[in-house]
PDB file of C-alpha atoms in Angstrom:
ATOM      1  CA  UNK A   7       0.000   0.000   0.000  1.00 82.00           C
ATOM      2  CA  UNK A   8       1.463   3.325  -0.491  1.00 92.00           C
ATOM      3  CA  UNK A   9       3.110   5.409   1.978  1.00 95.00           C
ATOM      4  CA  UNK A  10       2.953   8.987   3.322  1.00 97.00           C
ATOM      5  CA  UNK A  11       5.655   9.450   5.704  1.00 97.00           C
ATOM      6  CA  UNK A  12       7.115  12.669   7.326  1.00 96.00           C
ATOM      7  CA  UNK A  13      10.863  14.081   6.380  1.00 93.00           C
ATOM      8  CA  UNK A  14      10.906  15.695   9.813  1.00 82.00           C
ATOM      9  CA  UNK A  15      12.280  14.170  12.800  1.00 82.00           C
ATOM     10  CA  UNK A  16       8.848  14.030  14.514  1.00 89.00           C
ATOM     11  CA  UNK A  17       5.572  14.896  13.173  1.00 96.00           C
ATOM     12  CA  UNK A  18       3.501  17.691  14.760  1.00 96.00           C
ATOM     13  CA  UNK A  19       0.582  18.142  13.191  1.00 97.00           C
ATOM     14  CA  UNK A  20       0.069  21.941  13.984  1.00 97.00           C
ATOM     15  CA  UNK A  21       3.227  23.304  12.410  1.00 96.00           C
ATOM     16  CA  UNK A  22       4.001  22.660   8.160  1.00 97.00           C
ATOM     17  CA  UNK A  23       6.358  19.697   7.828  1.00 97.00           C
ATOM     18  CA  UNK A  24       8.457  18.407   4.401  1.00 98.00           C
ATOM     19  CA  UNK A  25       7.442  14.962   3.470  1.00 98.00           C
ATOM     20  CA  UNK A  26       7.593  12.068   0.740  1.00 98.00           C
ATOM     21  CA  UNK A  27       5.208   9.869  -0.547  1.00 98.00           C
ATOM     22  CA  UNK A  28       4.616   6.472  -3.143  1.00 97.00           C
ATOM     23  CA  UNK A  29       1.488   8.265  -5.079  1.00 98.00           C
ATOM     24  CA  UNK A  30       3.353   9.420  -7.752  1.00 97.00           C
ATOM     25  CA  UNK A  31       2.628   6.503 -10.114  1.00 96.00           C
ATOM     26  CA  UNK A  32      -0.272   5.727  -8.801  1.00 97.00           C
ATOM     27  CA  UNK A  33      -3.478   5.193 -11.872  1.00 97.00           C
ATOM     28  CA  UNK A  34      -5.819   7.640 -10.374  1.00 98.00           C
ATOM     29  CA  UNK A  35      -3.566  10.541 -11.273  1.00 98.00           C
ATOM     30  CA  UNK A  36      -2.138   9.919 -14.498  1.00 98.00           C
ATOM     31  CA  UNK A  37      -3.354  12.791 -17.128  1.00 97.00           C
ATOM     32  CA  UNK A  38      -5.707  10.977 -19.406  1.00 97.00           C
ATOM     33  CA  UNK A  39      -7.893   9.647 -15.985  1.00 98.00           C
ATOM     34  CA  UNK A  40      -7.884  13.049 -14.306  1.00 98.00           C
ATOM     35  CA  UNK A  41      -8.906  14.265 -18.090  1.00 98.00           C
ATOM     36  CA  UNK A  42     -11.846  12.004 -17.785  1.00 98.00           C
ATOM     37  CA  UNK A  43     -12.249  12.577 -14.464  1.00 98.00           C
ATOM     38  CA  UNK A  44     -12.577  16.874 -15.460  1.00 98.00           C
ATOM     39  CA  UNK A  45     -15.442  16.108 -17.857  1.00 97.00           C
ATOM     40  CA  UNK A  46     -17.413  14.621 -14.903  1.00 98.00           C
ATOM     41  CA  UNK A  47     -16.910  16.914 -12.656  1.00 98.00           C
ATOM     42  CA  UNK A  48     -17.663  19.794 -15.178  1.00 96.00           C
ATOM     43  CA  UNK A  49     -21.772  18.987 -14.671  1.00 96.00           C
ATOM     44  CA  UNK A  50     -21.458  20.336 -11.412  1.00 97.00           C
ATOM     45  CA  UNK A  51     -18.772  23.284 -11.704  1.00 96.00           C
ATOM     46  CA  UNK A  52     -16.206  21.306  -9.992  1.00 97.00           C
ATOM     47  CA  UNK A  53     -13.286  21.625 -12.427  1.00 97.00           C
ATOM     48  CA  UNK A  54     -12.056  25.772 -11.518  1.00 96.00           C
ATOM     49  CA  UNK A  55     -10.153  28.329 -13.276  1.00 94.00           C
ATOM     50  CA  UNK A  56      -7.958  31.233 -12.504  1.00 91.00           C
ATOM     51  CA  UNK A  57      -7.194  33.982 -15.193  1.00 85.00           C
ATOM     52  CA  UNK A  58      -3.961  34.015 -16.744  1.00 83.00           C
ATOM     53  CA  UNK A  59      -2.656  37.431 -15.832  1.00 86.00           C
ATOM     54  CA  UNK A  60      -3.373  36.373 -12.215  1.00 90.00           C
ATOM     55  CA  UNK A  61      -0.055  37.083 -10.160  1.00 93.00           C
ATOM     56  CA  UNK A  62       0.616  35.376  -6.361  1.00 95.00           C
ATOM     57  CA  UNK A  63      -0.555  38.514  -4.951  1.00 93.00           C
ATOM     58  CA  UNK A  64      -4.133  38.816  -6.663  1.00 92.00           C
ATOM     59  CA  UNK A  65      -7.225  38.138  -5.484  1.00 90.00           C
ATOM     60  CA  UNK A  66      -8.127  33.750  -4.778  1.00 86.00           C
ATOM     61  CA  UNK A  67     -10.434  34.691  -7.655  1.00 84.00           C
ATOM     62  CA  UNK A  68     -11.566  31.531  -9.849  1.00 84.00           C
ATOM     63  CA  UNK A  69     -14.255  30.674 -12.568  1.00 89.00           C
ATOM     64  CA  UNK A  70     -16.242  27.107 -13.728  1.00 89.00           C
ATOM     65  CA  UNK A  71     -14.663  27.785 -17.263  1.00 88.00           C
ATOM     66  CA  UNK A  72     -11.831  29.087 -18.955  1.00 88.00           C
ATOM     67  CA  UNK A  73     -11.482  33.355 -19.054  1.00 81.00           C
ATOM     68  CA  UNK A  74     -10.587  32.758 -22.533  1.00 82.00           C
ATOM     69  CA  UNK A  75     -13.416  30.893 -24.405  1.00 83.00           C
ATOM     70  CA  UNK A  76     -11.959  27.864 -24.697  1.00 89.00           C
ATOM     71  CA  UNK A  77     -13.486  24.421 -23.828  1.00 92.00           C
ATOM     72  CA  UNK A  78     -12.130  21.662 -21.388  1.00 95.00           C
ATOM     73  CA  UNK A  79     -10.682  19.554 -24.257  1.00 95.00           C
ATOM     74  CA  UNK A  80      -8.681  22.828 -25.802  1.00 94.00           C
ATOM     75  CA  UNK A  81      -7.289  22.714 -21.806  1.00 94.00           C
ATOM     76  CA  UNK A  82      -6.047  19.538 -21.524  1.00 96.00           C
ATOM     77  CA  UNK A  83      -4.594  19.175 -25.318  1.00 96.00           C
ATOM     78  CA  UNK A  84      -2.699  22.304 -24.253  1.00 94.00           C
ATOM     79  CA  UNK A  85      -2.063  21.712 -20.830  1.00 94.00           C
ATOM     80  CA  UNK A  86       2.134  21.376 -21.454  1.00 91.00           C
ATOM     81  CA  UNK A  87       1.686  24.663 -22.724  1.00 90.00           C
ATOM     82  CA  UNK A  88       2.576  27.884 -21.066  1.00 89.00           C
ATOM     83  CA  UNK A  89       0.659  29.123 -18.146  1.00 88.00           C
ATOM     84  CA  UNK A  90      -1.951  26.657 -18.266  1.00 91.00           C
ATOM     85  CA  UNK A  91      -4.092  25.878 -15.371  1.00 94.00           C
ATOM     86  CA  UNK A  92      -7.531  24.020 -14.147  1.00 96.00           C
ATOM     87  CA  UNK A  93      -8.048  22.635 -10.865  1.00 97.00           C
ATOM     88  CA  UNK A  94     -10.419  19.721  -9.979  1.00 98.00           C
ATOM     89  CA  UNK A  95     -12.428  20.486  -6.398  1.00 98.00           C
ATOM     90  CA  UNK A  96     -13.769  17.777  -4.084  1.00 98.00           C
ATOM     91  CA  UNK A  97     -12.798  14.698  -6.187  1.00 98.00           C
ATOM     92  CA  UNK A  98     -14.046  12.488  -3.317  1.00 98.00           C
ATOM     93  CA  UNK A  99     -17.385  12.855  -5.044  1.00 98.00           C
ATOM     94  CA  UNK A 100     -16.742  10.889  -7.727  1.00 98.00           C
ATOM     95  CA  UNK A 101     -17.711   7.460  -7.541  1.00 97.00           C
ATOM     96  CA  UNK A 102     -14.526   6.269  -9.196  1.00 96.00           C
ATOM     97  CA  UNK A 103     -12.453   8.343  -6.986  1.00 98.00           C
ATOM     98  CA  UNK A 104     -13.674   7.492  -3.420  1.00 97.00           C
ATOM     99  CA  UNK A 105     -11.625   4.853  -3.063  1.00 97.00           C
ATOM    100  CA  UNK A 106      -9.040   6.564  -4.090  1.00 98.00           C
ATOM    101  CA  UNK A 107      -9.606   9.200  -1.335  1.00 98.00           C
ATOM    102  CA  UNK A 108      -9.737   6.225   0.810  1.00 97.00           C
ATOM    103  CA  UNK A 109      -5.832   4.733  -0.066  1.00 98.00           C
ATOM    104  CA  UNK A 110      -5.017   8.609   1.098  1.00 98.00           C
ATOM    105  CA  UNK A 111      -6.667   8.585   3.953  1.00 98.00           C
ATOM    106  CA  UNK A 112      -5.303   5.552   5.174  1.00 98.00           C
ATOM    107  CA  UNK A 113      -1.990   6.438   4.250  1.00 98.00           C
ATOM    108  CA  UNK A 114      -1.908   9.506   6.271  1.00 98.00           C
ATOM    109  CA  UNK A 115      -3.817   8.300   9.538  1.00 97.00           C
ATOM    110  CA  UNK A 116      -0.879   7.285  10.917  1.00 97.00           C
ATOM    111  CA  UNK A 117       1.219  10.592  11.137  1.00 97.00           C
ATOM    112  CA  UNK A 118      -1.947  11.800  13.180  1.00 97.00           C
ATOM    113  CA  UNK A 119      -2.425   9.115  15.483  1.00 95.00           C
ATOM    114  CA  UNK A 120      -2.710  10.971  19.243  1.00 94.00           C
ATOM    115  CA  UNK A 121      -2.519  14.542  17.529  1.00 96.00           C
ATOM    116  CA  UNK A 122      -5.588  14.841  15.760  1.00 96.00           C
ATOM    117  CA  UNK A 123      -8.654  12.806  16.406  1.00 97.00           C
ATOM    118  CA  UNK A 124     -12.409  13.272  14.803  1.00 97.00           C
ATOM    119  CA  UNK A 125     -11.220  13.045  11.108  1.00 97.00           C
ATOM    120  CA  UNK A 126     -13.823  13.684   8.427  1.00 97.00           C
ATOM    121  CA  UNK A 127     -14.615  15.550   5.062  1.00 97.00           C
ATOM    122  CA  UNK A 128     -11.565  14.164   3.656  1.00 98.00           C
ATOM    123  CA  UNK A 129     -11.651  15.869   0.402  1.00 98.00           C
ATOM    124  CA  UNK A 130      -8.742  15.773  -2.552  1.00 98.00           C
ATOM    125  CA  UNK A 131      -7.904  18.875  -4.547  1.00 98.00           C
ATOM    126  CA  UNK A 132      -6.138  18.235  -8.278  1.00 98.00           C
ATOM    127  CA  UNK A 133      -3.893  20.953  -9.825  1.00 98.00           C
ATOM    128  CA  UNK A 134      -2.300  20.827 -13.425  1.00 97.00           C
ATOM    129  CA  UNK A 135      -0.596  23.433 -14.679  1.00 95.00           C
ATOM    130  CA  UNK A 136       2.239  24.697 -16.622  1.00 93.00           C
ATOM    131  CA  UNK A 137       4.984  27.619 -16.213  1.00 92.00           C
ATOM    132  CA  UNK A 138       4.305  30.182 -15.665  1.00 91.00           C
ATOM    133  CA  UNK A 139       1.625  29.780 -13.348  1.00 93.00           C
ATOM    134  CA  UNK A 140       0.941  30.052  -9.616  1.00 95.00           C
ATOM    135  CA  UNK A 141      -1.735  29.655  -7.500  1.00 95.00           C
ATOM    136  CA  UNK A 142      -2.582  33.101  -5.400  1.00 96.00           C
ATOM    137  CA  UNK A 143      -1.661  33.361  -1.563  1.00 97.00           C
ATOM    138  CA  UNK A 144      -4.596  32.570   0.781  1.00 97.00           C
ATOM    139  CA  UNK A 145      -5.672  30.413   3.288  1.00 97.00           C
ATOM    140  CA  UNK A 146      -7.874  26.946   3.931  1.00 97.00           C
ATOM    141  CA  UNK A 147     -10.053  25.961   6.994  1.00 96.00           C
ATOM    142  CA  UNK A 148      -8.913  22.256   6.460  1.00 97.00           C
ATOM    143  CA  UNK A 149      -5.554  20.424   7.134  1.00 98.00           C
ATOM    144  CA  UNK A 150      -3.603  19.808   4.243  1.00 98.00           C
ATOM    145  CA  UNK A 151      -1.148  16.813   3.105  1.00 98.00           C
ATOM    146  CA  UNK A 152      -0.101  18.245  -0.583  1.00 98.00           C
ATOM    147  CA  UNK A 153       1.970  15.610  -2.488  1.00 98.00           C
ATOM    148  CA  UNK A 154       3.471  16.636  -5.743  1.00 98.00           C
ATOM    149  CA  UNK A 155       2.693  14.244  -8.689  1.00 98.00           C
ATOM    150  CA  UNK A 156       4.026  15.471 -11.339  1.00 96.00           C
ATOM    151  CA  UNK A 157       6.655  17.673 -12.568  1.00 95.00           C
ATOM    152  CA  UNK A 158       7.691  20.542 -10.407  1.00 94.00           C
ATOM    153  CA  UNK A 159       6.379  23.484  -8.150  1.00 96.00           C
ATOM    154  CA  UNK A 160       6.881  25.927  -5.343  1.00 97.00           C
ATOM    155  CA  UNK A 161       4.674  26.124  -2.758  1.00 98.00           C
ATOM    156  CA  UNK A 162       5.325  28.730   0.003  1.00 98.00           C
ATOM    157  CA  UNK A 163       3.929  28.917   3.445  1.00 98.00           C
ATOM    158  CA  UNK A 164       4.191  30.462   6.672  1.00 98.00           C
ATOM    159  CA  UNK A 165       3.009  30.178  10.439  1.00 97.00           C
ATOM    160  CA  UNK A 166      -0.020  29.350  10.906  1.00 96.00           C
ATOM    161  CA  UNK A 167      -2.009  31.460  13.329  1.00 92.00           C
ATOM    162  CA  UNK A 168       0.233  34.069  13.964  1.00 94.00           C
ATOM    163  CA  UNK A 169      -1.087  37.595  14.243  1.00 94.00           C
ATOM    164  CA  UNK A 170       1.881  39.463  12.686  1.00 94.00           C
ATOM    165  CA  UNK A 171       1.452  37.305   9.608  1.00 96.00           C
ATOM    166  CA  UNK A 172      -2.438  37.427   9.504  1.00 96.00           C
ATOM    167  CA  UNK A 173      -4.647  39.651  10.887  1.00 96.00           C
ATOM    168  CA  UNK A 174      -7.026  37.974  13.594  1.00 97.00           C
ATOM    169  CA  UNK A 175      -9.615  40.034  12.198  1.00 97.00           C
ATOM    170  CA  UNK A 176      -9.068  38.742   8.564  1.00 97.00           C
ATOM    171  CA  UNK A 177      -9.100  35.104   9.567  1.00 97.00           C
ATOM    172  CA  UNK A 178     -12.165  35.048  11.520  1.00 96.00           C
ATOM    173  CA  UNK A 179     -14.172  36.759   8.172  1.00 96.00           C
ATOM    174  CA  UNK A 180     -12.754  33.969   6.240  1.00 96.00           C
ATOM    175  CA  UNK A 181     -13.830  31.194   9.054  1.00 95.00           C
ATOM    176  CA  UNK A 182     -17.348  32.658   9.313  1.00 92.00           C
ATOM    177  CA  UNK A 183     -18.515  34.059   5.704  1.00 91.00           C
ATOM    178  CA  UNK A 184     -16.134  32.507   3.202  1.00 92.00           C
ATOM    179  CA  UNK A 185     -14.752  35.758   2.831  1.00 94.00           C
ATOM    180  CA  UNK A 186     -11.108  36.010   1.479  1.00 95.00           C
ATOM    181  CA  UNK A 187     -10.752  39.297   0.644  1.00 93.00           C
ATOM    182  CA  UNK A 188      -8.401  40.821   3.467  1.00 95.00           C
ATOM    183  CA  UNK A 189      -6.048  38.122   2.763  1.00 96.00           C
ATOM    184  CA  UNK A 190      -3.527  39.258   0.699  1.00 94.00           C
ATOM    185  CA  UNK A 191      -0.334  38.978   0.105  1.00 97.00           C
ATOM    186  CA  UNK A 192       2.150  41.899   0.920  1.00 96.00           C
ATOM    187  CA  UNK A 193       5.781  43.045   1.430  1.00 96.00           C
ATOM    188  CA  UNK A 194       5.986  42.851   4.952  1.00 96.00           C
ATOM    189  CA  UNK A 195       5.161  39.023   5.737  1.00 97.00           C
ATOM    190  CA  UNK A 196       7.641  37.876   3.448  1.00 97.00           C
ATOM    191  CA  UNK A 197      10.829  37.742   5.768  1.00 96.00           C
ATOM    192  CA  UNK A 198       8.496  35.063   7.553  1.00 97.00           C
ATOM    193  CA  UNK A 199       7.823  32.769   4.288  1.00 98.00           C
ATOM    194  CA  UNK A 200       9.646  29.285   3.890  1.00 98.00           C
ATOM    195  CA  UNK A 201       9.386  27.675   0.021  1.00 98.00           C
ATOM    196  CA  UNK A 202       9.940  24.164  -0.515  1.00 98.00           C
ATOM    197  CA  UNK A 203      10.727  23.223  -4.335  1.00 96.00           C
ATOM    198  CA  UNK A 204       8.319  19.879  -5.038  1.00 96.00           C
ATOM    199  CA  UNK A 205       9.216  17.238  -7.266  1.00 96.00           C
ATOM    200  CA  UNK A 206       7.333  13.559  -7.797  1.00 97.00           C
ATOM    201  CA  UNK A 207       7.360  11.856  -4.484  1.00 98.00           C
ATOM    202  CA  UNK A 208       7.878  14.792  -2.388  1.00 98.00           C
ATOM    203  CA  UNK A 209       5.059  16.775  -0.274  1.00 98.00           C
ATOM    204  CA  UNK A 210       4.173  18.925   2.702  1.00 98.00           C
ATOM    205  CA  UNK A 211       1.553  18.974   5.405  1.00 98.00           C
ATOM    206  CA  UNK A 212       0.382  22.414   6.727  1.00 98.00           C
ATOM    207  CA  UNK A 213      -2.090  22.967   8.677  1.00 98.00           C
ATOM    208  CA  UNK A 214      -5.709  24.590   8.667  1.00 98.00           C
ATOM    209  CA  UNK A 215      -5.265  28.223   8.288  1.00 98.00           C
ATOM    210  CA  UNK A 216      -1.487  27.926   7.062  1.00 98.00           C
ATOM    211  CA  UNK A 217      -0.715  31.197   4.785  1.00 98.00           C
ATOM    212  CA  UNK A 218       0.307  29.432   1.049  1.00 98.00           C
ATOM    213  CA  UNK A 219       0.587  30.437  -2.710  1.00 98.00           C
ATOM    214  CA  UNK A 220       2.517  28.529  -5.270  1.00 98.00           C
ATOM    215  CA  UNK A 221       4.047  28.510  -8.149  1.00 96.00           C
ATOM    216  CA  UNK A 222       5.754  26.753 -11.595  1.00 94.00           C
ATOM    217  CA  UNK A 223       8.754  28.202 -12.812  1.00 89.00           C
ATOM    218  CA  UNK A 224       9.999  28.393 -16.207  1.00 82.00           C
ATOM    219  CA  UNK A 225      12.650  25.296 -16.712  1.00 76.00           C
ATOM    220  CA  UNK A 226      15.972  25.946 -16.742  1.00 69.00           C
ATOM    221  CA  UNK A 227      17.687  25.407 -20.253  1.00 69.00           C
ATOM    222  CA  UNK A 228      18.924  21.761 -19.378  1.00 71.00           C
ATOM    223  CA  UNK A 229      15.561  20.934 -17.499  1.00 67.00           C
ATOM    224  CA  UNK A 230      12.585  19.359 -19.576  1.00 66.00           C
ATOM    225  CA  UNK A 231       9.359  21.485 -19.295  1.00 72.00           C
ATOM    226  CA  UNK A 232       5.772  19.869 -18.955  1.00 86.00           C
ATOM    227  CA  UNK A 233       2.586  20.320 -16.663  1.00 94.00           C
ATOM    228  CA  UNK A 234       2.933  20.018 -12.857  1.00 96.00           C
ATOM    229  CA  UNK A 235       0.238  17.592 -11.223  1.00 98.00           C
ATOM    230  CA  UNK A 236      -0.649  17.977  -7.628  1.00 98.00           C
ATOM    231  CA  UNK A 237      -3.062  16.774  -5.161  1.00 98.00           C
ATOM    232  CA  UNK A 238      -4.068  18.666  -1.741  1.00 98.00           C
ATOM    233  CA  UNK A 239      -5.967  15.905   0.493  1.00 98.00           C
ATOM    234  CA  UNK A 240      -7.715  17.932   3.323  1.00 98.00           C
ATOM    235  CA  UNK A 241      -9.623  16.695   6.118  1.00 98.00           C
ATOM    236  CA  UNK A 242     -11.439  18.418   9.473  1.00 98.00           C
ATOM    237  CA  UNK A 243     -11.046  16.905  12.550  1.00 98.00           C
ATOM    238  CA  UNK A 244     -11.844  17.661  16.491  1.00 96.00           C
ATOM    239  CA  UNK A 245      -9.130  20.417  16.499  1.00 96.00           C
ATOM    240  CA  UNK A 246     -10.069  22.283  13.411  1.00 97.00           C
ATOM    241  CA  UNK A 247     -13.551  22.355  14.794  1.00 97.00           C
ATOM    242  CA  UNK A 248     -12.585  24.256  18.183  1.00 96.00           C
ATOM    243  CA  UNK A 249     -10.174  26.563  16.501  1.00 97.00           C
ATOM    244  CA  UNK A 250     -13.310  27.786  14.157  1.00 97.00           C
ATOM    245  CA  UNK A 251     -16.148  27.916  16.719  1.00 96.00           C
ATOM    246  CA  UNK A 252     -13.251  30.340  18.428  1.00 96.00           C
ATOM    247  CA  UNK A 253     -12.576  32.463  15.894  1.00 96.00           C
ATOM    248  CA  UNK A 254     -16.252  32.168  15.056  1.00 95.00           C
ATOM    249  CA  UNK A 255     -17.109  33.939  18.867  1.00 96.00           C
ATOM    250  CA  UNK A 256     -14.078  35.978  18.665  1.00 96.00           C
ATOM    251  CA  UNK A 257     -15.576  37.665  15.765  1.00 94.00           C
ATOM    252  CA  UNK A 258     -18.215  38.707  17.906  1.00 93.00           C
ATOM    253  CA  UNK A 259     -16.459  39.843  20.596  1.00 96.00           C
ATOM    254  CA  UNK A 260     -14.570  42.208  18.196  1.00 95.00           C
ATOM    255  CA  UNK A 261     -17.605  43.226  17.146  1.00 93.00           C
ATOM    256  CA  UNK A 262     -18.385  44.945  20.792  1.00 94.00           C
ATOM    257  CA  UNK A 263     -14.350  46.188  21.246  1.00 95.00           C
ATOM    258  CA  UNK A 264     -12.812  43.820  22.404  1.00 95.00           C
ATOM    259  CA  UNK A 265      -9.304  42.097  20.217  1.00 94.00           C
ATOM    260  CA  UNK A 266      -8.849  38.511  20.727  1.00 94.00           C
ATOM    261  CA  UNK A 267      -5.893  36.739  19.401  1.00 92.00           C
ATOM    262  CA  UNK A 268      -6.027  33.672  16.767  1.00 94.00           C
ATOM    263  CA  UNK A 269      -6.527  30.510  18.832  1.00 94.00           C
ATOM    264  CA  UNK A 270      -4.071  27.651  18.425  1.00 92.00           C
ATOM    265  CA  UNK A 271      -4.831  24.317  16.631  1.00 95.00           C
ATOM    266  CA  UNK A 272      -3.621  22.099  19.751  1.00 93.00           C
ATOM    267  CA  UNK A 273      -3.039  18.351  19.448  1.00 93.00           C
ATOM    268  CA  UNK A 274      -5.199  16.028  20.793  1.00 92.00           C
ATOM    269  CA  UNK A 275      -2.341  15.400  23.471  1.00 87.00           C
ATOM    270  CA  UNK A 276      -2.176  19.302  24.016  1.00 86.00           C
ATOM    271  CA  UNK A 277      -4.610  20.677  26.281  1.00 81.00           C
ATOM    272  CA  UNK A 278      -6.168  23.942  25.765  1.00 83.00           C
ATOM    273  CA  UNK A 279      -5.905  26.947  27.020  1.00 85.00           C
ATOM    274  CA  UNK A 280      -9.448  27.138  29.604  1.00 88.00           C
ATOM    275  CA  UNK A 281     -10.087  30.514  27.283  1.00 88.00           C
ATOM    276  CA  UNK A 282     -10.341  28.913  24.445  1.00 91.00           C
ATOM    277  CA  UNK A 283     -12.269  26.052  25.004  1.00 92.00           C
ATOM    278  CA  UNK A 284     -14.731  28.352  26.275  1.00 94.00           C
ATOM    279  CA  UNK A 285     -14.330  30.507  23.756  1.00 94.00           C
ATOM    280  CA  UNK A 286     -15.337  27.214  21.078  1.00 95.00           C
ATOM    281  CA  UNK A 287     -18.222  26.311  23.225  1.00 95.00           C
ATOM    282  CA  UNK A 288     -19.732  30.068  22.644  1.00 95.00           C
ATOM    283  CA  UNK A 289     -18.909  29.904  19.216  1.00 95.00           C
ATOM    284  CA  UNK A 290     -21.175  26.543  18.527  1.00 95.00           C
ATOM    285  CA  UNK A 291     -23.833  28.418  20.501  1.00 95.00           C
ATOM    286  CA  UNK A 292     -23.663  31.278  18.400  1.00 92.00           C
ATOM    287  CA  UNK A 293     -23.096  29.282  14.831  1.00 94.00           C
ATOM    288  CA  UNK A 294     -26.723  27.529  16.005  1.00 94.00           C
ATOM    289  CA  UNK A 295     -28.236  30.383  17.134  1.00 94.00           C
ATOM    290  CA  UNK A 296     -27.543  32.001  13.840  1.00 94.00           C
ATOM    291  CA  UNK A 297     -28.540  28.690  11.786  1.00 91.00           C
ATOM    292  CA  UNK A 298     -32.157  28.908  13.774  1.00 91.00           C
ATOM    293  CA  UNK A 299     -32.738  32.948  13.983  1.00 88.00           C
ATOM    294  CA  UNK A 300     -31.207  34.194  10.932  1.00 88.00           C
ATOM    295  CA  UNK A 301     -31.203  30.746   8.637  1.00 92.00           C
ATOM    296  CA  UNK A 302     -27.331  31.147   8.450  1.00 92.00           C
ATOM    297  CA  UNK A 303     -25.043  28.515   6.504  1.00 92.00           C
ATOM    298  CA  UNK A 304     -22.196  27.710   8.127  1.00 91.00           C
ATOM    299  CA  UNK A 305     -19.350  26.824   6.271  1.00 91.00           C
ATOM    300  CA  UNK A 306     -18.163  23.299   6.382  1.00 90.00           C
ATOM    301  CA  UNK A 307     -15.619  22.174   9.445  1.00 92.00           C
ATOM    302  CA  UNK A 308     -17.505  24.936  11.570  1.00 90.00           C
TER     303      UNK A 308
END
């Protein structure tokens, strides 16, 4: 069975960590099944699309088809081509797929075992593209094991929760209305950024609200060119719930004054902070209060 093990000395699943994998040859993500796989997922807008001007620092802004008129086949014959890019969202709800998401699942259970506890939603995100291309900075409300595929990319990250990189303010607007648009990248959170060059077998796990962007470079003269194939498996678990139903009360206390500070993800080894366990059991209040006064939608993993 493949493998997804950890390149650091020991795993901790609240900080971003290197690691390698044996999914690079696996079926499921060879180019002419993911093609297939894109034309299913097309009936229900699940294949996405950023424009091609779109630099690291621009808006997480992304479209069900192509800026540019063309249609998915016109993609995928030119996806070795320059800047090309499509993503495939939620490919756990594919029939053929699930068990797919299931190999992951199990291969990654055991880097968690007493850290995170509760797993569910595990959910796989598929990126092709080709240099130049990147993927803007923003953040996710799930835990992330990325594993390159194919090819090669960048990805860049930094701390997660940490109030000089992110604004407290910004993060709980994300965790409560989907709302990316004070997260942005900017000159002075860069001397905090770590990049990790990917290549087939290689990976990193960062966790839910880790800062990340990436990107393909053009190949250097003696270096073959060719689409990059990645796969982001996320998941919510016990500890992603807290942190959200935190931030989620948090946002209301800012609303009357008050400035509370990003909550930790902890490990299921790690007790909490008194504060913020309170602080999660509020939040659920208020998410269902919401949900039965105001017919609010909560995101998913709150």
């Amino acid at each position: 069975m493949p493998k997804i093990r950890s390149r650091s000395h020991a795993f901790d699943s609240t900080r971003f960590a290197p690691l390698s994998h044996d999914f690079s040859s696996h079926p499921a993500m060879a180019l002419p099944q993911l093609r297939a796989l894109a034309h299913r997922l097309a009936v229900t807008e699940q294949c996405r699309f950023i424009a091609p001007e779109a630099t690291q620092a621009s808006e997480f802004d992304h479209h069900a088809a192509p800026t540019d008129g063309r249609d998915l086949d016109d993609v995928f014959d030119q996806i070795d081509q320059p800047g090309a890019w499509i993503a495939l969202y939620n490919i756990e709800t594919d029939p053929q797929y699930q068990e797919f998401l299931s190999e992951l699942r199990a291969a990654f259970e055991p880097l968690l075992a007493g850290q995170q506890t509760g797993i569910t939603n595990v959910g796989g995100f598929v990126f092709i593209s080709c240099a130049p291309s990147v993927t803007p900075f923003h953040i996710d409300r799930e835990n992330n094991f990325w594993l390159q595929i194919l090819g090669t990319k960048t990805i860049s990250v930094w701390p997660a929760n940490e109030p000089h990189v992110m604004a407290p303010a910004s993060v709980e607007k994300f965790i409560l209305n989907r709302d990316l648009t004070d997260v942005r990248l900017s000159d002075a959170i860069q001397p905090y950024r770590n990049d990790f060059e990917m290549r087939p077998g290689k990976g990193l796990y960062f966790p839910s609200l880790t800062p990340h962007m990436t990107r393909c470079d053009e190949p250097a003269p003696n270096e073959v060119g060719g689409p990059s194939i990645s796969i982001g498996v996320v998941f919510y678990s016990d500890q992603t719930r807290q942190q959200s139903r935190a931030l989620a009360f948090n946002r209301l206390l800012r609303r009357v004054g008050l400035n509370p500070q990003i909550p930790p993800l902890t490990t299921a080894d790690q007790p909490q902070r008194l504060l913020d366990v309170a602080h999660a059991a509020a939040g659920r209040l208020l998410v269902q209060a919401m949900k039965k006064l105001r017919g609010f939608a909560p995101p998913p993993g709150l």
